[in-house]
């Protein structure tokens, strides 16, 4: 399996986040993909390629143009106010406030274009976002050209990013852009299977009223876990999209025996939808030792995820999402890929 990866993600580093009342160094560390890439080489999964540069025209079909226009300007707007550190929002247009008028000042804009304080900007953030987007599209091209699978080693991740908002370490929704590109390049139907510990709220929002992209999400119950405000089982799509969004919320402490039952059901629904290609939002923060998560999957479980997805017999694009137990992220993410390969 070919992997696509860009060193340009490294500029997105030293960003801060707000956790349990404290401003702390972000968990979404630049070392994360390094451990994955090292593991790919150790098990000889396949070559690691640099991405081609892609236009944002496909991204503009799943994101709002004004949001895509805003992202590259954040750092300049922030430093123009004499600031450094991490550009973070602190005010959001929640119930009772107006969410339809973008303010002019940077603090207002950051709140308008986000849903939490989990997607800060430093100097290299936009370049990292763009390279991650390019990684996803380049890997999508490998699958579209006829290979059985490819791995987009994206950083930053994407599945919390909606049509016009960042959050949860995510800015551009790489899996959504890849799914759209595959639709535009021959696939009649695409399924996105999101196995990250957290609900992929952005992916759900983007495709919620569409029938051409099925979205299946396995995740911690939003009654207990981030992102809290989406991901319930009764969210099944709307309009033409009715029935094409499926959520599998699970409680804290979920282990393989329980989690794999949701995977089995999701795979049977996916098979019935008969997509031309599968996009897997691959988060490995379901791991028992993940520092910000509360599921109980073990290292030996991850290859079984890959094997089950392989049994669908469909072209498959893996897109890296979360996973924060930094050293084990390599073993576990590549465990899924090697399981898919039958290794
Ligand atoms: Zn996650």
Short mmCIF file of C-alpha atoms and ligand atoms in Angstrom, two decimals:
data_model
loop_
_atom_site.label_atom_id
_atom_site.label_comp_id
_atom_site.label_asym_id
_atom_site.label_seq_id
_atom_site.Cartn_x
_atom_site.Cartn_y
_atom_site.Cartn_z
CA UNK A 1 0.00 0.00 0.00
CA UNK A 2 1.31 3.43 -0.98
CA UNK A 3 1.37 6.20 1.63
CA UNK A 4 1.28 9.90 0.85
CA UNK A 5 2.84 12.24 3.41
CA UNK A 6 4.21 15.78 3.51
CA UNK A 7 6.88 17.18 5.85
CA UNK A 8 5.16 20.57 5.54
CA UNK A 9 2.90 19.64 8.48
CA UNK A 10 5.89 20.41 10.76
CA UNK A 11 5.21 24.14 10.63
CA UNK A 12 2.03 23.50 12.62
CA UNK A 13 3.71 23.08 16.01
CA UNK A 14 3.83 24.49 19.53
CA UNK A 15 0.15 25.40 19.36
CA UNK A 16 -1.75 25.70 22.64
CA UNK A 17 -5.19 24.43 23.61
CA UNK A 18 -7.65 24.83 26.48
CA UNK A 19 -8.08 21.64 28.55
CA UNK A 20 -9.83 21.34 31.93
CA UNK A 21 -9.41 25.01 32.66
CA UNK A 22 -5.78 25.31 31.66
CA UNK A 23 -4.00 26.51 28.52
CA UNK A 24 -1.68 23.61 27.72
CA UNK A 25 0.51 22.40 24.81
CA UNK A 26 -1.70 20.73 22.21
CA UNK A 27 -2.07 16.93 22.22
CA UNK A 28 -2.07 16.97 18.42
CA UNK A 29 1.73 16.86 18.22
CA UNK A 30 3.97 17.08 15.13
CA UNK A 31 5.61 13.82 16.24
CA UNK A 32 2.37 11.87 15.59
CA UNK A 33 2.86 11.15 11.86
CA UNK A 34 6.58 10.57 12.39
CA UNK A 35 5.78 7.50 14.47
CA UNK A 36 3.35 6.31 11.80
CA UNK A 37 5.88 6.84 8.98
CA UNK A 38 8.60 5.04 10.94
CA UNK A 39 6.30 2.09 11.49
CA UNK A 40 5.38 1.99 7.80
CA UNK A 41 9.07 1.67 7.00
CA UNK A 42 9.69 -0.88 9.76
CA UNK A 43 7.01 -3.28 8.47
CA UNK A 44 7.69 -2.41 4.79
CA UNK A 45 4.07 -1.54 4.12
CA UNK A 46 5.06 0.24 0.91
CA UNK A 47 6.58 3.46 -0.44
CA UNK A 48 5.99 6.88 1.14
CA UNK A 49 5.37 9.53 -1.53
CA UNK A 50 5.18 13.31 -1.40
CA UNK A 51 1.87 14.87 -2.46
CA UNK A 52 1.16 16.76 -5.67
CA UNK A 53 -0.09 20.32 -5.30
CA UNK A 54 -3.86 20.57 -5.79
CA UNK A 55 -6.23 23.48 -6.33
CA UNK A 56 -8.87 24.18 -3.67
CA UNK A 57 -11.68 23.82 -6.23
CA UNK A 58 -12.84 20.46 -4.85
CA UNK A 59 -12.58 21.74 -1.28
CA UNK A 60 -14.90 24.58 -2.32
CA UNK A 61 -17.62 21.99 -3.05
CA UNK A 62 -17.68 20.78 0.57
CA UNK A 63 -16.58 23.96 2.35
CA UNK A 64 -17.98 27.49 2.04
CA UNK A 65 -15.82 29.76 -0.10
CA UNK A 66 -15.66 32.53 2.53
CA UNK A 67 -14.30 30.00 5.05
CA UNK A 68 -11.63 28.80 2.60
CA UNK A 69 -10.74 32.43 1.90
CA UNK A 70 -10.41 33.15 5.63
CA UNK A 71 -8.10 30.28 6.62
CA UNK A 72 -4.92 31.49 4.85
CA UNK A 73 -5.35 34.99 6.33
CA UNK A 74 -5.59 34.09 10.03
CA UNK A 75 -1.94 34.38 10.99
CA UNK A 76 -1.43 37.69 9.19
CA UNK A 77 -4.57 39.16 10.77
CA UNK A 78 -3.43 37.91 14.20
CA UNK A 79 0.12 39.28 13.99
CA UNK A 80 -1.17 42.57 12.54
CA UNK A 81 -2.61 43.17 16.02
CA UNK A 82 0.89 42.83 17.49
CA UNK A 83 0.23 39.30 18.73
CA UNK A 84 2.22 36.06 18.71
CA UNK A 85 1.62 32.66 20.39
CA UNK A 86 -1.46 30.78 19.15
CA UNK A 87 -4.45 32.42 17.47
CA UNK A 88 -7.48 31.02 19.35
CA UNK A 89 -11.14 32.06 19.49
CA UNK A 90 -12.96 32.78 22.74
CA UNK A 91 -16.44 33.91 21.65
CA UNK A 92 -18.94 31.87 19.61
CA UNK A 93 -22.34 32.75 18.11
CA UNK A 94 -24.37 30.27 20.16
CA UNK A 95 -28.15 30.32 20.84
CA UNK A 96 -29.50 33.85 21.16
CA UNK A 97 -26.63 35.45 19.22
CA UNK A 98 -26.38 36.16 15.50
CA UNK A 99 -24.45 33.56 13.55
CA UNK A 100 -25.21 35.03 10.14
CA UNK A 101 -22.97 38.11 10.19
CA UNK A 102 -19.20 37.56 10.09
CA UNK A 103 -17.51 40.25 12.21
CA UNK A 104 -14.57 42.20 10.82
CA UNK A 105 -12.05 41.83 13.66
CA UNK A 106 -9.86 38.73 13.98
CA UNK A 107 -11.19 37.58 17.39
CA UNK A 108 -14.75 37.72 16.08
CA UNK A 109 -13.84 35.96 12.87
CA UNK A 110 -12.08 33.14 14.72
CA UNK A 111 -15.26 32.56 16.75
CA UNK A 112 -17.48 32.82 13.67
CA UNK A 113 -15.42 30.20 11.80
CA UNK A 114 -15.01 27.64 14.61
CA UNK A 115 -17.01 25.65 17.16
CA UNK A 116 -14.36 25.34 19.88
CA UNK A 117 -10.89 26.51 20.96
CA UNK A 118 -9.29 23.31 19.71
CA UNK A 119 -8.02 24.46 16.32
CA UNK A 120 -5.49 27.21 16.93
CA UNK A 121 -3.24 28.83 14.37
CA UNK A 122 0.50 29.39 14.47
CA UNK A 123 2.67 30.71 11.66
CA UNK A 124 2.90 27.42 9.75
CA UNK A 125 -0.68 26.28 10.26
CA UNK A 126 -2.13 27.27 6.89
CA UNK A 127 0.74 25.64 4.99
CA UNK A 128 0.21 22.46 7.02
CA UNK A 129 -3.56 22.54 6.35
CA UNK A 130 -2.95 22.92 2.62
CA UNK A 131 -0.35 20.14 2.54
CA UNK A 132 -2.70 17.79 4.42
CA UNK A 133 -5.43 18.55 1.86
CA UNK A 134 -2.93 17.82 -0.93
CA UNK A 135 -1.97 14.53 0.76
CA UNK A 136 -5.62 13.41 0.81
CA UNK A 137 -6.23 14.28 -2.84
CA UNK A 138 -3.00 12.68 -4.04
CA UNK A 139 -3.86 9.46 -2.21
CA UNK A 140 -7.40 9.59 -3.61
CA UNK A 141 -5.84 9.79 -7.07
CA UNK A 142 -3.89 6.58 -6.44
CA UNK A 143 -7.11 4.70 -5.63
CA UNK A 144 -8.99 6.30 -8.53
CA UNK A 145 -6.18 5.16 -10.87
CA UNK A 146 -6.93 1.56 -9.96
CA UNK A 147 -4.92 0.58 -6.90
CA UNK A 148 -6.78 -1.41 -4.27
CA UNK A 149 -5.92 1.04 -1.49
CA UNK A 150 -3.82 4.03 -0.42
CA UNK A 151 -3.05 5.78 2.83
CA UNK A 152 -3.23 9.56 3.24
CA UNK A 153 -1.06 10.30 6.27
CA UNK A 154 -2.77 13.61 6.93
CA UNK A 155 -1.83 16.12 9.59
CA UNK A 156 -3.70 18.17 10.67
CA UNK A 157 -6.69 15.80 10.71
CA UNK A 158 -10.05 16.80 9.24
CA UNK A 159 -13.21 15.08 10.43
CA UNK A 160 -14.34 17.75 12.93
CA UNK A 161 -14.15 20.50 10.29
CA UNK A 162 -17.54 21.42 8.82
CA UNK A 163 -18.55 23.41 5.77
CA UNK A 164 -17.62 26.72 7.43
CA UNK A 165 -15.94 25.93 10.73
CA UNK A 166 -12.74 24.59 12.27
CA UNK A 167 -12.48 22.77 15.60
CA UNK A 168 -11.04 19.72 17.30
CA UNK A 169 -7.60 20.08 15.62
CA UNK A 170 -9.32 20.15 12.20
CA UNK A 171 -9.52 22.88 9.52
CA UNK A 172 -10.16 21.37 6.07
CA UNK A 173 -12.09 18.10 6.10
CA UNK A 174 -9.60 15.94 4.20
CA UNK A 175 -11.83 12.85 4.01
CA UNK A 176 -14.76 14.92 2.76
CA UNK A 177 -12.66 16.62 0.09
CA UNK A 178 -11.32 13.22 -1.01
CA UNK A 179 -14.84 11.75 -1.14
CA UNK A 180 -16.03 14.70 -3.24
CA UNK A 181 -13.08 14.35 -5.60
CA UNK A 182 -13.78 10.62 -6.02
CA UNK A 183 -17.43 11.47 -6.80
CA UNK A 184 -16.26 13.98 -9.41
CA UNK A 185 -13.89 11.43 -10.93
CA UNK A 186 -16.01 8.40 -11.66
CA UNK A 187 -17.45 7.10 -8.39
CA UNK A 188 -21.26 7.15 -8.35
CA UNK A 189 -21.42 6.48 -4.61
CA UNK A 190 -18.83 6.85 -1.85
CA UNK A 191 -19.03 5.57 1.72
CA UNK A 192 -17.10 7.27 4.52
CA UNK A 193 -16.47 4.94 7.45
CA UNK A 194 -15.22 6.95 10.46
CA UNK A 195 -13.63 4.74 13.12
CA UNK A 196 -12.06 7.57 15.17
CA UNK A 197 -12.98 7.61 18.87
CA UNK A 198 -14.71 10.98 18.43
CA UNK A 199 -17.77 11.63 16.30
CA UNK A 200 -16.88 13.08 12.90
CA UNK A 201 -19.31 15.95 13.25
CA UNK A 202 -17.88 17.91 10.33
CA UNK A 203 -18.19 15.02 7.90
CA UNK A 204 -21.76 14.39 9.04
CA UNK A 205 -22.71 18.05 8.58
CA UNK A 206 -21.17 18.30 5.12
CA UNK A 207 -23.00 15.30 3.66
CA UNK A 208 -26.13 15.31 5.82
CA UNK A 209 -28.58 16.07 3.00
CA UNK A 210 -26.83 14.05 0.28
CA UNK A 211 -27.57 10.53 -0.91
CA UNK A 212 -24.38 10.09 -2.97
CA UNK A 213 -22.07 9.93 0.06
CA UNK A 214 -22.97 7.55 2.86
CA UNK A 215 -21.47 8.48 6.25
CA UNK A 216 -21.04 5.85 8.98
CA UNK A 217 -19.63 6.99 12.33
CA UNK A 218 -18.44 4.76 15.23
CA UNK A 219 -17.64 6.87 18.29
CA UNK A 220 -18.00 7.68 21.97
CA UNK A 221 -21.52 8.73 23.01
CA UNK A 222 -21.84 12.54 22.69
CA UNK A 223 -23.81 12.50 25.96
CA UNK A 224 -20.43 11.79 27.59
CA UNK A 225 -17.75 12.82 25.15
CA UNK A 226 -16.54 15.52 22.81
CA UNK A 227 -17.84 16.95 20.47
CA UNK A 228 -21.00 16.68 22.67
CA UNK A 229 -23.40 18.41 20.29
CA UNK A 230 -23.69 15.90 17.47
CA UNK A 231 -23.37 12.16 16.95
CA UNK A 232 -26.60 10.69 18.38
CA UNK A 233 -28.17 7.59 16.86
CA UNK A 234 -31.30 9.46 15.75
CA UNK A 235 -29.31 11.67 13.33
CA UNK A 236 -30.00 9.79 10.11
CA UNK A 237 -29.71 12.45 7.41
CA UNK A 238 -32.26 14.85 5.98
CA UNK A 239 -34.09 15.32 2.68
CA UNK A 240 -32.39 13.30 -0.04
CA UNK A 241 -29.83 12.26 2.57
CA UNK A 242 -32.41 10.60 4.83
CA UNK A 243 -31.07 7.18 5.84
CA UNK A 244 -27.55 7.78 4.53
CA UNK A 245 -26.04 9.01 7.81
CA UNK A 246 -25.58 6.35 10.49
CA UNK A 247 -24.22 6.90 13.97
CA UNK A 248 -23.00 4.27 16.41
CA UNK A 249 -22.51 6.04 19.76
CA UNK A 250 -20.92 3.81 22.41
CA UNK A 251 -20.28 4.32 26.17
CA UNK A 252 -16.99 4.90 27.96
CA UNK A 253 -15.13 1.62 28.47
CA UNK A 254 -16.23 0.03 25.18
CA UNK A 255 -13.93 -2.91 24.32
CA UNK A 256 -13.33 -4.85 21.10
CA UNK A 257 -16.20 -7.31 21.65
CA UNK A 258 -18.66 -4.42 21.84
CA UNK A 259 -16.99 -2.07 19.36
CA UNK A 260 -16.67 -4.77 16.71
CA UNK A 261 -20.44 -5.38 16.81
CA UNK A 262 -20.93 -1.77 15.69
CA UNK A 263 -18.26 -2.23 13.02
CA UNK A 264 -20.03 -5.36 11.79
CA UNK A 265 -23.36 -3.56 11.50
CA UNK A 266 -21.74 -0.57 9.79
CA UNK A 267 -20.00 -2.87 7.29
CA UNK A 268 -23.25 -4.63 6.44
CA UNK A 269 -24.98 -1.25 5.87
CA UNK A 270 -22.03 -0.14 3.79
CA UNK A 271 -22.15 -3.29 1.69
CA UNK A 272 -25.88 -2.80 1.09
CA UNK A 273 -25.23 0.76 -0.12
CA UNK A 274 -22.77 -0.70 -2.69
CA UNK A 275 -20.38 2.23 -3.02
CA UNK A 276 -17.69 2.35 -5.71
CA UNK A 277 -15.07 3.33 -3.15
CA UNK A 278 -14.67 3.51 0.65
CA UNK A 279 -12.97 6.36 2.50
CA UNK A 280 -11.92 5.36 6.02
CA UNK A 281 -11.45 8.17 8.52
CA UNK A 282 -8.74 6.36 10.43
CA UNK A 283 -8.44 7.49 14.04
CA UNK A 284 -6.70 5.18 16.49
CA UNK A 285 -7.69 7.07 19.65
CA UNK A 286 -9.96 4.13 20.48
CA UNK A 287 -6.75 2.62 21.94
CA UNK A 288 -6.90 1.77 25.67
CA UNK A 289 -3.86 3.93 26.49
CA UNK A 290 -4.90 7.00 24.51
CA UNK A 291 -4.46 10.03 26.82
CA UNK A 292 -7.69 11.82 25.83
CA UNK A 293 -10.04 8.88 25.20
CA UNK A 294 -11.93 6.22 27.14
CA UNK A 295 -12.37 3.16 24.91
CA UNK A 296 -10.48 -0.09 25.50
CA UNK A 297 -9.23 -1.36 22.15
CA UNK A 298 -5.91 -3.18 22.35
CA UNK A 299 -3.04 -3.17 19.87
CA UNK A 300 -3.99 -6.66 18.63
CA UNK A 301 -7.48 -5.38 17.74
CA UNK A 302 -6.37 -2.86 15.11
CA UNK A 303 -5.35 -5.39 12.41
CA UNK A 304 -8.82 -6.92 12.79
CA UNK A 305 -10.36 -3.56 11.81
CA UNK A 306 -8.29 -3.56 8.63
CA UNK A 307 -9.14 -7.18 7.84
CA UNK A 308 -12.88 -6.51 8.23
CA UNK A 309 -12.70 -3.50 5.91
CA UNK A 310 -10.69 -5.53 3.38
CA UNK A 311 -13.44 -8.17 3.39
CA UNK A 312 -15.78 -5.58 1.84
CA UNK A 313 -13.74 -6.08 -1.35
CA UNK A 314 -13.89 -2.41 -2.34
CA UNK A 315 -11.24 0.16 -3.33
CA UNK A 316 -10.31 1.86 -0.07
CA UNK A 317 -8.68 5.15 0.82
CA UNK A 318 -7.45 5.48 4.41
CA UNK A 319 -7.24 9.03 5.74
CA UNK A 320 -5.44 9.70 9.03
CA UNK A 321 -7.54 11.38 11.72
CA UNK A 322 -6.87 11.19 15.50
CA UNK A 323 -4.76 9.11 17.86
CA UNK A 324 -2.69 10.62 20.65
CA UNK A 325 -0.81 7.84 22.48
CA UNK A 326 2.11 9.08 20.50
CA UNK A 327 4.42 6.09 20.22
CA UNK A 328 1.67 3.50 19.89
CA UNK A 329 -0.12 5.51 17.19
CA UNK A 330 2.38 4.11 14.68
CA UNK A 331 1.88 0.48 15.63
CA UNK A 332 -1.90 0.82 15.82
CA UNK A 333 -2.50 2.86 12.65
CA UNK A 334 -0.17 0.67 10.61
CA UNK A 335 -1.78 -2.35 12.30
CA UNK A 336 -5.05 -1.42 10.59
CA UNK A 337 -3.32 -1.00 7.23
CA UNK A 338 -1.36 -4.25 7.54
CA UNK A 339 -4.56 -6.03 8.58
CA UNK A 340 -6.18 -4.71 5.40
CA UNK A 341 -3.23 -6.02 3.38
CA UNK A 342 -3.59 -9.43 5.00
CA UNK A 343 -0.17 -9.21 6.62
ZN1 LIG B 1 -10.51 11.54 17.76
#
